[in-house]
Short mmCIF file of C-alpha atoms in Angstrom, two decimals:
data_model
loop_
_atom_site.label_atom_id
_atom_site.label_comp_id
_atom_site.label_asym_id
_atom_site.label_seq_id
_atom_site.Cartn_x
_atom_site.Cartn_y
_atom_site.Cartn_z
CA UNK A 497 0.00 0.00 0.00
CA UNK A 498 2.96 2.07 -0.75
CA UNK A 499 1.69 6.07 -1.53
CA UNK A 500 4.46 8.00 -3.12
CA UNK A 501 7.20 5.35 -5.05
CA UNK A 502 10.14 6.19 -6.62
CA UNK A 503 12.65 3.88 -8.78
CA UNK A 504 15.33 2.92 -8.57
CA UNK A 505 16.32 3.89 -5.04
CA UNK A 506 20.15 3.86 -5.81
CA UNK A 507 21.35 5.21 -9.25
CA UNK A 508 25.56 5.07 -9.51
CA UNK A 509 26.82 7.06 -13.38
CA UNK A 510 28.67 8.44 -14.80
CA UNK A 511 29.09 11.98 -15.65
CA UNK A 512 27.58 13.05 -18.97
CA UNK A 513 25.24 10.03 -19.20
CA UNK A 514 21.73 10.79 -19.09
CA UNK A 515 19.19 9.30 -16.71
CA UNK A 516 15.44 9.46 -15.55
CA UNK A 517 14.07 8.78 -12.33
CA UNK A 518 10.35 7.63 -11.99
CA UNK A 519 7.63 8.31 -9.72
CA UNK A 520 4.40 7.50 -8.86
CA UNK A 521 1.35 8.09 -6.37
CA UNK A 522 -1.72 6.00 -5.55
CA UNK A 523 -3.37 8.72 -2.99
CA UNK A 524 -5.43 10.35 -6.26
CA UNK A 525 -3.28 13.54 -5.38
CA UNK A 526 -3.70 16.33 -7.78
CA UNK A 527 0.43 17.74 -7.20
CA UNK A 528 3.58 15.60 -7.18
CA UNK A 529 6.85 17.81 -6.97
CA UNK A 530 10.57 17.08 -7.17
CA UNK A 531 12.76 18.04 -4.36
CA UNK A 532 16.54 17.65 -4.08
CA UNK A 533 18.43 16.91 -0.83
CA UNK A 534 22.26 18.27 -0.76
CA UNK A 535 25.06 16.20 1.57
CA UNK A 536 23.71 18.81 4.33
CA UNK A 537 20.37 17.44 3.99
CA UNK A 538 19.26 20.46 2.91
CA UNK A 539 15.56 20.27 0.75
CA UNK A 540 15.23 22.39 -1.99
CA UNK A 541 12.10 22.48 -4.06
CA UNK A 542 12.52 21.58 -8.12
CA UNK A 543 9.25 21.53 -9.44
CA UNK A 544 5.60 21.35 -8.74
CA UNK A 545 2.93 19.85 -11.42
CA UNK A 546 -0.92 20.24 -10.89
CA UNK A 547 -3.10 18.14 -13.10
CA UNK A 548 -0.53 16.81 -15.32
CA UNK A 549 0.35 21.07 -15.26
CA UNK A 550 3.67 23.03 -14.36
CA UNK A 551 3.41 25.54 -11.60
CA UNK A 552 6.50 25.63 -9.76
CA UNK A 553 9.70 25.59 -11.77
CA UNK A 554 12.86 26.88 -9.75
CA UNK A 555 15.93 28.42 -10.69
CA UNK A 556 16.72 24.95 -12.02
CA UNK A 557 19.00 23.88 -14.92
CA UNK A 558 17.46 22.94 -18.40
CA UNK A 559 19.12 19.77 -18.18
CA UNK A 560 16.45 18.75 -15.60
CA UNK A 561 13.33 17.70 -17.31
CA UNK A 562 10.36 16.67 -15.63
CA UNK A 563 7.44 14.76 -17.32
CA UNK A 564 3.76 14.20 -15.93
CA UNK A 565 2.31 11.49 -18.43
CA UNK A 566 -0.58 11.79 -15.76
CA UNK A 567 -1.55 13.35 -12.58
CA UNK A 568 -0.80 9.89 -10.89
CA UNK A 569 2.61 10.03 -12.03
CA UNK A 570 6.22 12.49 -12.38
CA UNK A 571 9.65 11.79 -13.87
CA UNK A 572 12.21 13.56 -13.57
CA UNK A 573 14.73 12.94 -16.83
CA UNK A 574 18.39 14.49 -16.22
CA UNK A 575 20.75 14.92 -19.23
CA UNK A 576 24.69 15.54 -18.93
CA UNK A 577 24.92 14.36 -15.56
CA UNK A 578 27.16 16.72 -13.69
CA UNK A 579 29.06 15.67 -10.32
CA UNK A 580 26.73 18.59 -8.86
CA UNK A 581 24.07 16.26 -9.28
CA UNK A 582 25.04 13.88 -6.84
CA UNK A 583 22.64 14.37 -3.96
CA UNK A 584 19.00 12.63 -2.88
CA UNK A 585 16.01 13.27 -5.18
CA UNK A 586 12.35 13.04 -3.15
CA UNK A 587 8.85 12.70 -5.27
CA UNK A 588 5.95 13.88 -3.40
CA UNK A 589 2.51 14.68 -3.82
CA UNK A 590 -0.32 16.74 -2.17
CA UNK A 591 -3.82 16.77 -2.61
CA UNK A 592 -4.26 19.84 -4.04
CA UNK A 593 -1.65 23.14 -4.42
CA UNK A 594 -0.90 23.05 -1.09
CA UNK A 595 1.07 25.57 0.89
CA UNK A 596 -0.86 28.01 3.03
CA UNK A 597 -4.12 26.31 2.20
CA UNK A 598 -2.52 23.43 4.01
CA UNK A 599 -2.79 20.33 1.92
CA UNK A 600 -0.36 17.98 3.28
CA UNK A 601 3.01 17.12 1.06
CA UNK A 602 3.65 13.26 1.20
CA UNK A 603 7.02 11.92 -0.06
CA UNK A 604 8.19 9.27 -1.17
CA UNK A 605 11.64 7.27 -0.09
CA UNK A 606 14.31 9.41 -2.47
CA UNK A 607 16.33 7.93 -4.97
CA UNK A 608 20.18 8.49 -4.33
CA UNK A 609 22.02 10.05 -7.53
CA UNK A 610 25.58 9.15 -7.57
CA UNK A 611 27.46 10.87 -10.44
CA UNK A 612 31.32 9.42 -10.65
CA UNK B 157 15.93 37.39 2.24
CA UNK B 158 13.39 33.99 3.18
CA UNK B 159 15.00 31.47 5.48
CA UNK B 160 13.96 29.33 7.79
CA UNK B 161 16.71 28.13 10.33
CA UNK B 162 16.81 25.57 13.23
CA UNK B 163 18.81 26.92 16.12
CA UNK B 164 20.77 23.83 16.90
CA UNK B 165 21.80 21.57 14.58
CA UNK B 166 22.13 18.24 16.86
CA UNK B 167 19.95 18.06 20.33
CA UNK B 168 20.93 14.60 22.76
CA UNK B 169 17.99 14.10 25.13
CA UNK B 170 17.40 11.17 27.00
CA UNK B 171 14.93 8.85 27.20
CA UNK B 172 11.67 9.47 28.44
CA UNK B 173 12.89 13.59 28.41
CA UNK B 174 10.74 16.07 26.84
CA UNK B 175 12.30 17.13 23.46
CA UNK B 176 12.42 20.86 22.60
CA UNK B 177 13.53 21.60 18.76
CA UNK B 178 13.35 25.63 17.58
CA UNK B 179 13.08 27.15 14.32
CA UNK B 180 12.82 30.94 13.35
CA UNK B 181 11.88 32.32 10.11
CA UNK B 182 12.12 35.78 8.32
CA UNK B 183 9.41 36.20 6.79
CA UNK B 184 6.58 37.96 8.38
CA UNK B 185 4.19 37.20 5.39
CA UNK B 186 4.85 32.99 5.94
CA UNK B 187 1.49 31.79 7.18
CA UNK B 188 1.60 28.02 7.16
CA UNK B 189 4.17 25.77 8.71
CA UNK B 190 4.98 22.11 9.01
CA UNK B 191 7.59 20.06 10.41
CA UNK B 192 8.69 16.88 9.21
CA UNK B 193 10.67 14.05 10.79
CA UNK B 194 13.31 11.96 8.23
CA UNK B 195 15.06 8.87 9.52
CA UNK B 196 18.06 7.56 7.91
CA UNK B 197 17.31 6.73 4.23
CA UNK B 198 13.49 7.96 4.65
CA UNK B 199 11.72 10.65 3.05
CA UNK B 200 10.51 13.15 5.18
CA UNK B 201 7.11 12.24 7.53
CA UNK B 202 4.61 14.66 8.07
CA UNK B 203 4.40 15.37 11.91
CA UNK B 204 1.95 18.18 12.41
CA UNK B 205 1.71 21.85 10.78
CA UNK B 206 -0.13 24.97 11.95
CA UNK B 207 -1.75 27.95 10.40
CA UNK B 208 -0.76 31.66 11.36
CA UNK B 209 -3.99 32.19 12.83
CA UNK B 210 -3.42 29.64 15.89
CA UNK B 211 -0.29 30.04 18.31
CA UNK B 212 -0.71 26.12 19.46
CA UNK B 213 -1.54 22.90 18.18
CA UNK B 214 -1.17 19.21 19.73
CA UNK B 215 -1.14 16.17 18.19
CA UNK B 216 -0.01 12.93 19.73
CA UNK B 217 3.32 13.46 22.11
CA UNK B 218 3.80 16.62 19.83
CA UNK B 219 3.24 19.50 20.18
CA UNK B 220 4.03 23.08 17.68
CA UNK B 221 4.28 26.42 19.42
CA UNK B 222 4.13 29.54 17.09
CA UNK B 223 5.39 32.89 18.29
CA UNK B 224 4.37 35.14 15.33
CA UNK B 225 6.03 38.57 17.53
CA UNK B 226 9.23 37.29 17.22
CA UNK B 227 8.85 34.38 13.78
CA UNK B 228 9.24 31.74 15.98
CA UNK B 229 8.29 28.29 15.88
CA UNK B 230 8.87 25.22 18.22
CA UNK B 231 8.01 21.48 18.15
CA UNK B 232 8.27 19.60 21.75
CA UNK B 233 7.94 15.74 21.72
CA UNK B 234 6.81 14.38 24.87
CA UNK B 235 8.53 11.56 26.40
CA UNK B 236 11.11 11.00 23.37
CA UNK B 237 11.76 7.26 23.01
CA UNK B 238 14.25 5.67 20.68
CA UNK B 239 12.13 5.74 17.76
CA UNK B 240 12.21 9.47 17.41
CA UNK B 241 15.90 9.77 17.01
CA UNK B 242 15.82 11.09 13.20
CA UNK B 243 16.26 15.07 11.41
CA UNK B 244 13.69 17.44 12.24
CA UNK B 245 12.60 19.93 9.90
CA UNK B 246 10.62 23.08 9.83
CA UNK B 247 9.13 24.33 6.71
CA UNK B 248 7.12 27.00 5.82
CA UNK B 249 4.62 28.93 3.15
CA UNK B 250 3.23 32.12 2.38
CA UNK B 251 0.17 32.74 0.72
CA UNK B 252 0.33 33.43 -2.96
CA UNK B 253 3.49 31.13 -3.37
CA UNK B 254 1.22 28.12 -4.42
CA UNK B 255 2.44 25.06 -3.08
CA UNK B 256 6.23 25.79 -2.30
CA UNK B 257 7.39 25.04 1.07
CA UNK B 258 10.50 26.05 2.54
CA UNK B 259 12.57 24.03 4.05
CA UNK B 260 14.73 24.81 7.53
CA UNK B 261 18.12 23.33 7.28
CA UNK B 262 17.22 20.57 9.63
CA UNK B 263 17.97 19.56 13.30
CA UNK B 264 19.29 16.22 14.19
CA UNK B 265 17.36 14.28 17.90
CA UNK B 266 19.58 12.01 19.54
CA UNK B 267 18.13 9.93 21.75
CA UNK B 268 19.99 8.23 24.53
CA UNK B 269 19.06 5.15 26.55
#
């Protein structure tokens, strides 16, 4: 009864290869974003999609694609993997847009990026 | 600029002690917080948020203090036991910014038998 997956969990390339990392949720949530967790566990938001839509999109390099084939599901496809890559990458999802209307953001279990 | 920040970045309580983990933010115009609790290799759990328009909430063992006079924001855990040992984080929102939260830099509970 898993709620937000993500796959694979560990991803080890090398730099300049190109890679995708898959998510999905079965809560019926209408937003799934991409976060990205430094070595100092710091969590940064990426992107935000509502209804299969783009809404957040931060100061994020082009070579970081995401890709909502449907609401239940976001991928995030990386080309020219850099060794600035390397961190933790966490799906989640929310009901709605959340924020200060207060809709819950659930995440999934991260997928570790390791670019050699 | 926004930030949120924790005020200490590792706290060692004992068992069966009341934990006490801080977090301040900047901006006066955040109006929804949450914090979040990550164990090693997790994603981040939902623990409890408030609104702006309440000063306390309590959930079960938790409990989230906000001090809007001086952006303040606190989450005690009542009688900590091993199984809360993990990063703490605040994060926060402000209306009009959609769904983005903020996230405080994180604050790791030790908990010691």
């Amino acid at each position: 009864d898993t709620a937000v997956s993500q796959t694979p969990k560990y991803l080890v390339t090398q730099m300049g290869n190109d890679k995708s990392i898959k998510c999905e949720q079965n809560l019926g949530h209408d937003t799934m974003y991409w976060y990205k967790q430094d070595s100092k566990k710091f969590l940064k938001i990426m992107f935000s999609y509502n209804n299969k839509e783009l809404i957040i999109n931060e100061t994020v390099p082009n070579r970081f694609s995401p890709k909502s084939p449907d609401k239940a599901h976001l991928n995030l496809h990386i080309n020219s993997l850099e060794l600035g890559d390397s961190a933790v990458y966490f799906c989640a999802s929310s009901r709605v847009s959340g924020g200060a209307r207060g809709d819950t953001q659930y995440f999934g279990p991260g997928t570790r990026l390791t670019v050699l | 600029g926004e930030s949120v920040g924790l005020h200490l970045p590792t706290l060692s309580v004992q068992e069966g002690d009341n934990s006490i983990i801080n977090c301040a933010y900047s901006n006066s115009a955040s109006d929804y917080f949450i914090w979040y609790k990550q164990e090693s290799g997790k994603g981040p759990q939902f623990i409890i948020d408030i609104r702006s328009n309440m000063d306390k909430r309590q959930g079960q063992r938790v409990t989230v203090l906000l001090n809007k006079t001086v952006k303040h924001l606190s989450l005690q855990i009542a009688a900590t036991q091993p199984g809360d040992s993990a990063v703490y984080f605040c994060a926060e929102s402000r209306t009009g910014t959609a769904s983005k939260l903020t996230f405080g830099t994180g604050t790791r509970l030790q908990v010691t038998l």
